[in-house]
Amino acid sequence: MAAQYFADENARRNYLIRKIVGKVFLYLFITLFALFILTPFIFMVWGSFVDKEAFKTFTSTGDFAKLGELSVNNYADIFSSTYKNSLDGSTTPRPSFAQYFLNTFIVAISSTLVTVVTAVLAAFAFARLEFKGKNALFAGLLATMMIPGEMMVITNYQTTIQLDWKYTFSALIFVHGVSVFYIFYLRQAFQQIPNELYLAAKVDGVNDIEYLLKVMIPIAMPTIVTILILSLMGSWNSYIWPTLVANGNWKYNKDYNMQLVSNGLMSLFSSEVSSGYDAVKIAGSMVVTAPLFVFFLIFREYIMRGVSRSGIKG
Amino acid sequence: MTATNQALTVEDVQAILAEKHSTSHLINRKRHVTLPQWATAWIVLIPALIFLVLFMFYPILNTFFMAFIQDFRWVSGAGSFAFGNFIQGCFNWKGKFENNLIPSFGFENFVIVLKNEVFLNSILNTALLVVIEVPLTIIVALLIATFLNSIKALKGLYQTIFFLPYVTNTIALGLVFQMLFASNTGGLMNILLKNLFGIDPINWLSSAEVRIGSTALPPATKFHQGVVIVIYALWNGLAFKILVFMSGLATIDKQYSDAAKVDGSSSFTIWRRITLPLLSPQILYITITSFIGAFKMYTGVMSVYSAAGKGAYYFGGERGEDWITVVGWIYKQLDLSQDKPGIAAAGSLVLLSIILVITAVQFAVSKRRVHY
């Protein structure tokens, strides 16, 4: 091709060789790192199906030959509400993962609703309406984004106890009922909507709230969906706050365990130290990660777009 | 009478049509519900403001306040709302602050915190992790993003793969990393090292001796634990950075590098002289957020020790403090000595000042280096 660009055949060959070697190196580098990223996932999927005793033998010997057949027994263990001690064979009751899932669904859905409603309303005020002190208030909000959440956790923990919210859903739902970042993000989406629409609606006698509901929310729907998804994922992964306020039984029902999936996972990991339970623990990790993956595959576009602008996790 | 009914004038028809099509009835109906803008604004702000004041503004104030109160005990009852009680006390000194509860202000908490060996150790650990992990992750992410940007085949697949760690649960994958770095011969990392380099099994994480047949591996050194933590942090941190760099690269106009190519510049020169400077806003953003994020590291460290069965505040080693981080230390105070939140508050203020200093320095540097 296009031999006239090169001084002679040699130069052309050198160019091609360098180009091919470069491409090979490129793909090699990327593939190596992709393997690095994938290995834990592959290991997790595989380990979760290996018999727990066989897994124990494997980790102590490194012998792939004695792995035996794959089964779903580990998953049965995860969702059973008794826990069998591998040393003496005794069984003790413990919450099943179904319980953790239920708790997490309740918290994730309600806290997402609260967060999105507060964010939409506040963003509407900041983007569309004029009022005294708007800029000062908004600057104040942005300033709080600089402050580490740990500072708030210390006092919020006391507030929770003072309000008698420890071991209740309220503590998990309302304390993070507003997100400055979401307000900021939505305000930008709202500001993209042309002013003419607002004026036209005014002429037709539509009031501000109707304008928000019938014009702004439909137009900014992609952004709102992104926020919904990020918020749901955040609840699914939240660990520290639930550990502090809900790492036990529900205040109103002593048999009802309040832990969310991450906390449940942590108690599973701590429940038995001996390695005879390792494969079950891996199945636990799998059970918590799989829903996130399915979610990600469905909403890939929304998630990646939202994340590239935010960088918030858990 | 009937005659006028049958013969409609042009004016009549116009009037009827106008009535049919006018929006005046709408306006009349709505006008009485239309509030002035400022009133609507405050009404829609109320829900957000309630949460903001209760769980954000007040906590910031209160934590500041608590850090400067000496010997503040809150579990004992009175004084739980430190700041609220103080305000109340100002107006009624005979009320809440009787019985030695009048707070005295000072730097005692900060003295305690800064003399605390574990806290100083946690700052050192965190700084060490930050200094190693942040540049490493940024460089690798930058390389991967540049490479990904220059390929066509399988680009989407690779992009998705590199994003996967972002949509995982830190605790769950922390366990998987523990298993990969299992201390005995069956740990995947040990198998790999044995087969590739002939290295004997290494005890990566366990604070106890590990027996393999007749030999015993000594407890994990701080170095080996650190390796696991950094690798996990790298694995976890790449996704977001690659994504941001990729979106930055997508906005760079191809004609710059095309022009340079015509002038005979090598790919590396183009990358160094064109791509990097044009990507500098994203690099600055990533640098600042990763420094701040890494300084607040906690779950990433704690989760690689979760199978040790020692709870959420175990960070390796005999005493559980080998790799304790600043945030880990703060939460440990909150959980263990709940009557001393002043100490935790002082610790969090130290963290805040470190973060502010880092951010200020980075902005100062960026003024000279970043091209917008």
PDB file of N, CA and C in Angstrom, chain A residues 192-270:
ATOM      1  N   GLN A 192     -29.299  22.846  31.682  1.00  0.00           N
ATOM      2  CA  GLN A 192     -29.200  22.682  30.231  1.00  0.00           C
ATOM      3  C   GLN A 192     -30.531  22.956  29.545  1.00  0.00           C
ATOM      4  N   ILE A 193     -31.617  22.867  30.300  1.00  0.00           N
ATOM      5  CA  ILE A 193     -32.946  23.020  29.693  1.00  0.00           C
ATOM      6  C   ILE A 193     -33.144  24.490  29.332  1.00  0.00           C
ATOM      7  N   PRO A 194     -33.496  24.792  28.063  1.00  0.00           N
ATOM      8  CA  PRO A 194     -33.572  26.190  27.633  1.00  0.00           C
ATOM      9  C   PRO A 194     -34.626  26.985  28.395  1.00  0.00           C
ATOM     10  N   ASN A 195     -34.298  28.234  28.641  1.00  0.00           N
ATOM     11  CA  ASN A 195     -35.169  29.160  29.354  1.00  0.00           C
ATOM     12  C   ASN A 195     -36.515  29.352  28.667  1.00  0.00           C
ATOM     13  N   GLU A 196     -36.508  29.275  27.326  1.00  0.00           N
ATOM     14  CA  GLU A 196     -37.720  29.555  26.556  1.00  0.00           C
ATOM     15  C   GLU A 196     -38.864  28.643  26.992  1.00  0.00           C
ATOM     16  N   LEU A 197     -38.503  27.390  27.311  1.00  0.00           N
ATOM     17  CA  LEU A 197     -39.536  26.448  27.738  1.00  0.00           C
ATOM     18  C   LEU A 197     -40.231  26.961  28.993  1.00  0.00           C
ATOM     19  N   TYR A 198     -39.421  27.493  29.912  1.00  0.00           N
ATOM     20  CA  TYR A 198     -39.976  27.979  31.173  1.00  0.00           C
ATOM     21  C   TYR A 198     -40.904  29.157  30.915  1.00  0.00           C
ATOM     22  N   LEU A 199     -40.432  30.083  30.058  1.00  0.00           N
ATOM     23  CA  LEU A 199     -41.235  31.268  29.768  1.00  0.00           C
ATOM     24  C   LEU A 199     -42.529  30.869  29.066  1.00  0.00           C
ATOM     25  N   ALA A 200     -42.423  29.935  28.123  1.00  0.00           N
ATOM     26  CA  ALA A 200     -43.618  29.475  27.415  1.00  0.00           C
ATOM     27  C   ALA A 200     -44.613  28.865  28.392  1.00  0.00           C
ATOM     28  N   ALA A 201     -44.087  28.073  29.324  1.00  0.00           N
ATOM     29  CA  ALA A 201     -44.966  27.450  30.301  1.00  0.00           C
ATOM     30  C   ALA A 201     -45.626  28.503  31.181  1.00  0.00           C
ATOM     31  N   LYS A 202     -44.858  29.541  31.518  1.00  0.00           N
ATOM     32  CA  LYS A 202     -45.389  30.629  32.343  1.00  0.00           C
ATOM     33  C   LYS A 202     -46.563  31.306  31.645  1.00  0.00           C
ATOM     34  N   VAL A 203     -46.372  31.560  30.334  1.00  0.00           N
ATOM     35  CA  VAL A 203     -47.425  32.220  29.564  1.00  0.00           C
ATOM     36  C   VAL A 203     -48.692  31.385  29.599  1.00  0.00           C
ATOM     37  N   ASP A 204     -48.505  30.064  29.553  1.00  0.00           N
ATOM     38  CA  ASP A 204     -49.661  29.183  29.587  1.00  0.00           C
ATOM     39  C   ASP A 204     -50.214  29.013  30.989  1.00  0.00           C
ATOM     40  N   GLY A 205     -49.614  29.694  31.939  1.00  0.00           N
ATOM     41  CA  GLY A 205     -50.140  29.646  33.289  1.00  0.00           C
ATOM     42  C   GLY A 205     -49.769  28.406  34.069  1.00  0.00           C
ATOM     43  N   VAL A 206     -48.729  27.698  33.644  1.00  0.00           N
ATOM     44  CA  VAL A 206     -48.287  26.518  34.389  1.00  0.00           C
ATOM     45  C   VAL A 206     -47.445  26.990  35.573  1.00  0.00           C
ATOM     46  N   ASN A 207     -47.714  26.489  36.735  1.00  0.00           N
ATOM     47  CA  ASN A 207     -46.913  26.968  37.866  1.00  0.00           C
ATOM     48  C   ASN A 207     -45.603  26.185  37.985  1.00  0.00           C
ATOM     49  N   ASP A 208     -44.756  26.651  38.912  1.00  0.00           N
ATOM     50  CA  ASP A 208     -43.386  26.139  38.978  1.00  0.00           C
ATOM     51  C   ASP A 208     -43.330  24.639  39.225  1.00  0.00           C
ATOM     52  N   ILE A 209     -44.154  24.166  40.140  1.00  0.00           N
ATOM     53  CA  ILE A 209     -44.102  22.746  40.492  1.00  0.00           C
ATOM     54  C   ILE A 209     -44.541  21.884  39.306  1.00  0.00           C
ATOM     55  N   GLU A 210     -45.610  22.341  38.636  1.00  0.00           N
ATOM     56  CA  GLU A 210     -46.060  21.593  37.462  1.00  0.00           C
ATOM     57  C   GLU A 210     -44.978  21.572  36.388  1.00  0.00           C
ATOM     58  N   TYR A 211     -44.298  22.708  36.252  1.00  0.00           N
ATOM     59  CA  TYR A 211     -43.220  22.790  35.267  1.00  0.00           C
ATOM     60  C   TYR A 211     -42.129  21.773  35.594  1.00  0.00           C
ATOM     61  N   LEU A 212     -41.797  21.674  36.883  1.00  0.00           N
ATOM     62  CA  LEU A 212     -40.785  20.701  37.300  1.00  0.00           C
ATOM     63  C   LEU A 212     -41.233  19.278  36.942  1.00  0.00           C
ATOM     64  N   LEU A 213     -42.490  18.966  37.293  1.00  0.00           N
ATOM     65  CA  LEU A 213     -42.966  17.595  37.119  1.00  0.00           C
ATOM     66  C   LEU A 213     -43.157  17.231  35.656  1.00  0.00           C
ATOM     67  N   LYS A 214     -43.674  18.196  34.862  1.00  0.00           N
ATOM     68  CA  LYS A 214     -44.082  17.837  33.500  1.00  0.00           C
ATOM     69  C   LYS A 214     -43.032  18.148  32.454  1.00  0.00           C
ATOM     70  N   VAL A 215     -42.097  19.043  32.774  1.00  0.00           N
ATOM     71  CA  VAL A 215     -41.101  19.407  31.767  1.00  0.00           C
ATOM     72  C   VAL A 215     -39.692  19.017  32.196  1.00  0.00           C
ATOM     73  N   MET A 216     -39.273  19.501  33.378  1.00  0.00           N
ATOM     74  CA  MET A 216     -37.867  19.320  33.743  1.00  0.00           C
ATOM     75  C   MET A 216     -37.521  17.862  34.034  1.00  0.00           C
ATOM     76  N   ILE A 217     -38.351  17.192  34.813  1.00  0.00           N
ATOM     77  CA  ILE A 217     -38.023  15.806  35.178  1.00  0.00           C
ATOM     78  C   ILE A 217     -37.977  14.908  33.944  1.00  0.00           C
ATOM     79  N   PRO A 218     -38.978  14.992  33.035  1.00  0.00           N
ATOM     80  CA  PRO A 218     -38.858  14.143  31.836  1.00  0.00           C
ATOM     81  C   PRO A 218     -37.610  14.434  31.016  1.00  0.00           C
ATOM     82  N   ILE A 219     -37.257  15.719  30.902  1.00  0.00           N
ATOM     83  CA  ILE A 219     -36.081  16.030  30.080  1.00  0.00           C
ATOM     84  C   ILE A 219     -34.805  15.525  30.749  1.00  0.00           C
ATOM     85  N   ALA A 220     -34.728  15.659  32.075  1.00  0.00           N
ATOM     86  CA  ALA A 220     -33.497  15.271  32.782  1.00  0.00           C
ATOM     87  C   ALA A 220     -33.531  13.813  33.217  1.00  0.00           C
ATOM     88  N   MET A 221     -34.454  13.040  32.684  1.00  0.00           N
ATOM     89  CA  MET A 221     -34.620  11.650  33.123  1.00  0.00           C
ATOM     90  C   MET A 221     -33.320  10.836  33.064  1.00  0.00           C
ATOM     91  N   PRO A 222     -32.520  10.920  31.991  1.00  0.00           N
ATOM     92  CA  PRO A 222     -31.292  10.116  31.972  1.00  0.00           C
ATOM     93  C   PRO A 222     -30.402  10.385  33.182  1.00  0.00           C
ATOM     94  N   THR A 223     -30.271  11.650  33.551  1.00  0.00           N
ATOM     95  CA  THR A 223     -29.455  11.987  34.719  1.00  0.00           C
ATOM     96  C   THR A 223     -30.082  11.425  35.985  1.00  0.00           C
ATOM     97  N   ILE A 224     -31.389  11.514  36.088  1.00  0.00           N
ATOM     98  CA  ILE A 224     -32.048  11.003  37.291  1.00  0.00           C
ATOM     99  C   ILE A 224     -31.861   9.488  37.386  1.00  0.00           C
ATOM    100  N   VAL A 225     -31.970   8.823  36.250  1.00  0.00           N
ATOM    101  CA  VAL A 225     -31.758   7.367  36.263  1.00  0.00           C
ATOM    102  C   VAL A 225     -30.334   7.053  36.710  1.00  0.00           C
ATOM    103  N   THR A 226     -29.360   7.815  36.210  1.00  0.00           N
ATOM    104  CA  THR A 226     -27.976   7.608  36.637  1.00  0.00           C
ATOM    105  C   THR A 226     -27.849   7.739  38.150  1.00  0.00           C
ATOM    106  N   ILE A 227     -28.487   8.767  38.693  1.00  0.00           N
ATOM    107  CA  ILE A 227     -28.413   8.972  40.138  1.00  0.00           C
ATOM    108  C   ILE A 227     -29.071   7.820  40.883  1.00  0.00           C
ATOM    109  N   LEU A 228     -30.222   7.391  40.384  1.00  0.00           N
ATOM    110  CA  LEU A 228     -30.903   6.243  40.994  1.00  0.00           C
ATOM    111  C   LEU A 228     -29.963   5.045  41.078  1.00  0.00           C
ATOM    112  N   ILE A 229     -29.313   4.761  39.958  1.00  0.00           N
ATOM    113  CA  ILE A 229     -28.456   3.580  39.888  1.00  0.00           C
ATOM    114  C   ILE A 229     -27.265   3.718  40.830  1.00  0.00           C
ATOM    115  N   LEU A 230     -26.603   4.881  40.788  1.00  0.00           N
ATOM    116  CA  LEU A 230     -25.436   5.069  41.658  1.00  0.00           C
ATOM    117  C   LEU A 230     -25.836   4.963  43.119  1.00  0.00           C
ATOM    118  N   SER A 231     -27.000   5.499  43.435  1.00  0.00           N
ATOM    119  CA  SER A 231     -27.439   5.474  44.822  1.00  0.00           C
ATOM    120  C   SER A 231     -27.772   4.050  45.269  1.00  0.00           C
ATOM    121  N   LEU A 232     -28.428   3.288  44.399  1.00  0.00           N
ATOM    122  CA  LEU A 232     -28.723   1.892  44.733  1.00  0.00           C
ATOM    123  C   LEU A 232     -27.430   1.118  44.958  1.00  0.00           C
ATOM    124  N   MET A 233     -26.461   1.337  44.065  1.00  0.00           N
ATOM    125  CA  MET A 233     -25.184   0.637  44.210  1.00  0.00           C
ATOM    126  C   MET A 233     -24.467   1.050  45.482  1.00  0.00           C
ATOM    127  N   GLY A 234     -24.577   2.326  45.801  1.00  0.00           N
ATOM    128  CA  GLY A 234     -23.950   2.825  47.036  1.00  0.00           C
ATOM    129  C   GLY A 234     -24.526   2.129  48.255  1.00  0.00           C
ATOM    130  N   SER A 235     -25.858   1.970  48.281  1.00  0.00           N
ATOM    131  CA  SER A 235     -26.486   1.305  49.424  1.00  0.00           C
ATOM    132  C   SER A 235     -26.054  -0.150  49.496  1.00  0.00           C
ATOM    133  N   TRP A 236     -25.956  -0.772  48.350  1.00  0.00           N
ATOM    134  CA  TRP A 236     -25.571  -2.180  48.313  1.00  0.00           C
ATOM    135  C   TRP A 236     -24.175  -2.365  48.909  1.00  0.00           C
ATOM    136  N   ASN A 237     -23.311  -1.395  48.669  1.00  0.00           N
ATOM    137  CA  ASN A 237     -21.925  -1.539  49.104  1.00  0.00           C
ATOM    138  C   ASN A 237     -21.625  -0.867  50.435  1.00  0.00           C
ATOM    139  N   SER A 238     -22.604  -0.174  51.021  1.00  0.00           N
ATOM    140  CA  SER A 238     -22.269   0.593  52.222  1.00  0.00           C
ATOM    141  C   SER A 238     -21.892  -0.358  53.347  1.00  0.00           C
ATOM    142  N   TYR A 239     -20.877  -0.006  54.043  1.00  0.00           N
ATOM    143  CA  TYR A 239     -20.387  -0.916  55.085  1.00  0.00           C
ATOM    144  C   TYR A 239     -20.214  -0.227  56.433  1.00  0.00           C
ATOM    145  N   ILE A 240     -19.526   0.928  56.432  1.00  0.00           N
ATOM    146  CA  ILE A 240     -19.092   1.501  57.698  1.00  0.00           C
ATOM    147  C   ILE A 240     -20.269   1.961  58.550  1.00  0.00           C
ATOM    148  N   TRP A 241     -21.164   2.722  57.921  1.00  0.00           N
ATOM    149  CA  TRP A 241     -22.287   3.247  58.686  1.00  0.00           C
ATOM    150  C   TRP A 241     -23.175   2.130  59.241  1.00  0.00           C
ATOM    151  N   PRO A 242     -23.588   1.147  58.417  1.00  0.00           N
ATOM    152  CA  PRO A 242     -24.367   0.036  58.974  1.00  0.00           C
ATOM    153  C   PRO A 242     -23.628  -0.715  60.086  1.00  0.00           C
ATOM    154  N   THR A 243     -22.302  -0.814  59.981  1.00  0.00           N
ATOM    155  CA  THR A 243     -21.560  -1.488  61.044  1.00  0.00           C
ATOM    156  C   THR A 243     -21.727  -0.753  62.358  1.00  0.00           C
ATOM    157  N   LEU A 244     -21.711   0.582  62.280  1.00  0.00           N
ATOM    158  CA  LEU A 244     -21.798   1.356  63.515  1.00  0.00           C
ATOM    159  C   LEU A 244     -23.205   1.323  64.106  1.00  0.00           C
ATOM    160  N   VAL A 245     -24.233   1.432  63.261  1.00  0.00           N
ATOM    161  CA  VAL A 245     -25.571   1.634  63.832  1.00  0.00           C
ATOM    162  C   VAL A 245     -26.491   0.423  63.751  1.00  0.00           C
ATOM    163  N   ALA A 246     -26.163  -0.570  62.928  1.00  0.00           N
ATOM    164  CA  ALA A 246     -27.144  -1.650  62.778  1.00  0.00           C
ATOM    165  C   ALA A 246     -26.491  -3.010  62.706  1.00  0.00           C
ATOM    166  N   ASN A 247     -25.450  -3.207  63.497  1.00  0.00           N
ATOM    167  CA  ASN A 247     -24.751  -4.487  63.442  1.00  0.00           C
ATOM    168  C   ASN A 247     -25.307  -5.443  64.490  1.00  0.00           C
ATOM    169  N   GLY A 248     -26.618  -5.585  64.500  1.00  0.00           N
ATOM    170  CA  GLY A 248     -27.216  -6.465  65.493  1.00  0.00           C
ATOM    171  C   GLY A 248     -28.670  -6.705  65.159  1.00  0.00           C
ATOM    172  N   ASN A 249     -29.473  -6.913  66.180  1.00  0.00           N
ATOM    173  CA  ASN A 249     -30.886  -7.212  65.927  1.00  0.00           C
ATOM    174  C   ASN A 249     -31.746  -5.960  65.966  1.00  0.00           C
ATOM    175  N   TRP A 250     -32.827  -6.043  65.253  1.00  0.00           N
ATOM    176  CA  TRP A 250     -33.754  -4.924  65.137  1.00  0.00           C
ATOM    177  C   TRP A 250     -34.290  -4.542  66.502  1.00  0.00           C
ATOM    178  N   LYS A 251     -34.452  -3.236  66.729  1.00  0.00           N
ATOM    179  CA  LYS A 251     -34.901  -2.755  68.025  1.00  0.00           C
ATOM    180  C   LYS A 251     -36.284  -3.299  68.385  1.00  0.00           C
ATOM    181  N   TYR A 252     -37.137  -3.471  67.360  1.00  0.00           N
ATOM    182  CA  TYR A 252     -38.522  -3.856  67.641  1.00  0.00           C
ATOM    183  C   TYR A 252     -38.765  -5.355  67.557  1.00  0.00           C
ATOM    184  N   ASN A 253     -37.752  -6.103  67.163  1.00  0.00           N
ATOM    185  CA  ASN A 253     -37.949  -7.545  67.074  1.00  0.00           C
ATOM    186  C   ASN A 253     -36.585  -8.198  67.248  1.00  0.00           C
ATOM    187  N   LYS A 254     -36.394  -8.765  68.419  1.00  0.00           N
ATOM    188  CA  LYS A 254     -35.061  -9.217  68.775  1.00  0.00           C
ATOM    189  C   LYS A 254     -34.573 -10.382  67.912  1.00  0.00           C
ATOM    190  N   ASP A 255     -35.506 -11.030  67.197  1.00  0.00           N
ATOM    191  CA  ASP A 255     -35.079 -12.125  66.336  1.00  0.00           C
ATOM    192  C   ASP A 255     -34.737 -11.664  64.934  1.00  0.00           C
ATOM    193  N   TYR A 256     -34.973 -10.391  64.687  1.00  0.00           N
ATOM    194  CA  TYR A 256     -34.792  -9.900  63.325  1.00  0.00           C
ATOM    195  C   TYR A 256     -33.408  -9.269  63.185  1.00  0.00           C
ATOM    196  N   ASN A 257     -32.581  -9.868  62.354  1.00  0.00           N
ATOM    197  CA  ASN A 257     -31.223  -9.357  62.202  1.00  0.00           C
ATOM    198  C   ASN A 257     -31.200  -8.188  61.231  1.00  0.00           C
ATOM    199  N   MET A 258     -30.530  -7.106  61.639  1.00  0.00           N
ATOM    200  CA  MET A 258     -30.565  -5.860  60.878  1.00  0.00           C
ATOM    201  C   MET A 258     -29.441  -5.704  59.858  1.00  0.00           C
ATOM    202  N   GLN A 259     -28.526  -6.677  59.801  1.00  0.00           N
ATOM    203  CA  GLN A 259     -27.335  -6.447  58.990  1.00  0.00           C
ATOM    204  C   GLN A 259     -27.647  -6.346  57.498  1.00  0.00           C
ATOM    205  N   LEU A 260     -26.869  -5.515  56.812  1.00  0.00           N
ATOM    206  CA  LEU A 260     -26.949  -5.434  55.360  1.00  0.00           C
ATOM    207  C   LEU A 260     -25.962  -6.433  54.759  1.00  0.00           C
ATOM    208  N   VAL A 261     -25.964  -6.563  53.432  1.00  0.00           N
ATOM    209  CA  VAL A 261     -25.150  -7.626  52.827  1.00  0.00           C
ATOM    210  C   VAL A 261     -23.674  -7.541  53.208  1.00  0.00           C
ATOM    211  N   SER A 262     -23.109  -6.334  53.181  1.00  0.00           N
ATOM    212  CA  SER A 262     -21.677  -6.245  53.485  1.00  0.00           C
ATOM    213  C   SER A 262     -21.386  -6.671  54.915  1.00  0.00           C
ATOM    214  N   ASN A 263     -22.284  -6.273  55.840  1.00  0.00           N
ATOM    215  CA  ASN A 263     -22.081  -6.651  57.229  1.00  0.00           C
ATOM    216  C   ASN A 263     -22.305  -8.138  57.420  1.00  0.00           C
ATOM    217  N   GLY A 264     -23.304  -8.659  56.719  1.00  0.00           N
ATOM    218  CA  GLY A 264     -23.563 -10.088  56.792  1.00  0.00           C
ATOM    219  C   GLY A 264     -22.369 -10.876  56.299  1.00  0.00           C
ATOM    220  N   LEU A 265     -21.806 -10.373  55.224  1.00  0.00           N
ATOM    221  CA  LEU A 265     -20.622 -10.999  54.651  1.00  0.00           C
ATOM    222  C   LEU A 265     -19.477 -10.991  55.661  1.00  0.00           C
ATOM    223  N   MET A 266     -19.315  -9.843  56.314  1.00  0.00           N
ATOM    224  CA  MET A 266     -18.236  -9.705  57.293  1.00  0.00           C
ATOM    225  C   MET A 266     -18.454 -10.675  58.448  1.00  0.00           C
ATOM    226  N   SER A 267     -19.701 -10.823  58.905  1.00  0.00           N
ATOM    227  CA  SER A 267     -19.896 -11.772  60.009  1.00  0.00           C
ATOM    228  C   SER A 267     -19.698 -13.196  59.537  1.00  0.00           C
ATOM    229  N   LEU A 268     -20.060 -13.471  58.295  1.00  0.00           N
ATOM    230  CA  LEU A 268     -19.794 -14.811  57.754  1.00  0.00           C
ATOM    231  C   LEU A 268     -18.293 -15.086  57.757  1.00  0.00           C
ATOM    232  N   PHE A 269     -17.509 -14.084  57.329  1.00  0.00           N
ATOM    233  CA  PHE A 269     -16.060 -14.265  57.266  1.00  0.00           C
ATOM    234  C   PHE A 269     -15.477 -14.473  58.654  1.00  0.00           C
ATOM    235  N   SER A 270     -16.063 -13.781  59.638  1.00  0.00           N
ATOM    236  CA  SER A 270     -15.514 -13.875  60.991  1.00  0.00           C
ATOM    237  C   SER A 270     -16.064 -15.066  61.749  1.00  0.00           C
TER     238      SER A 270
END
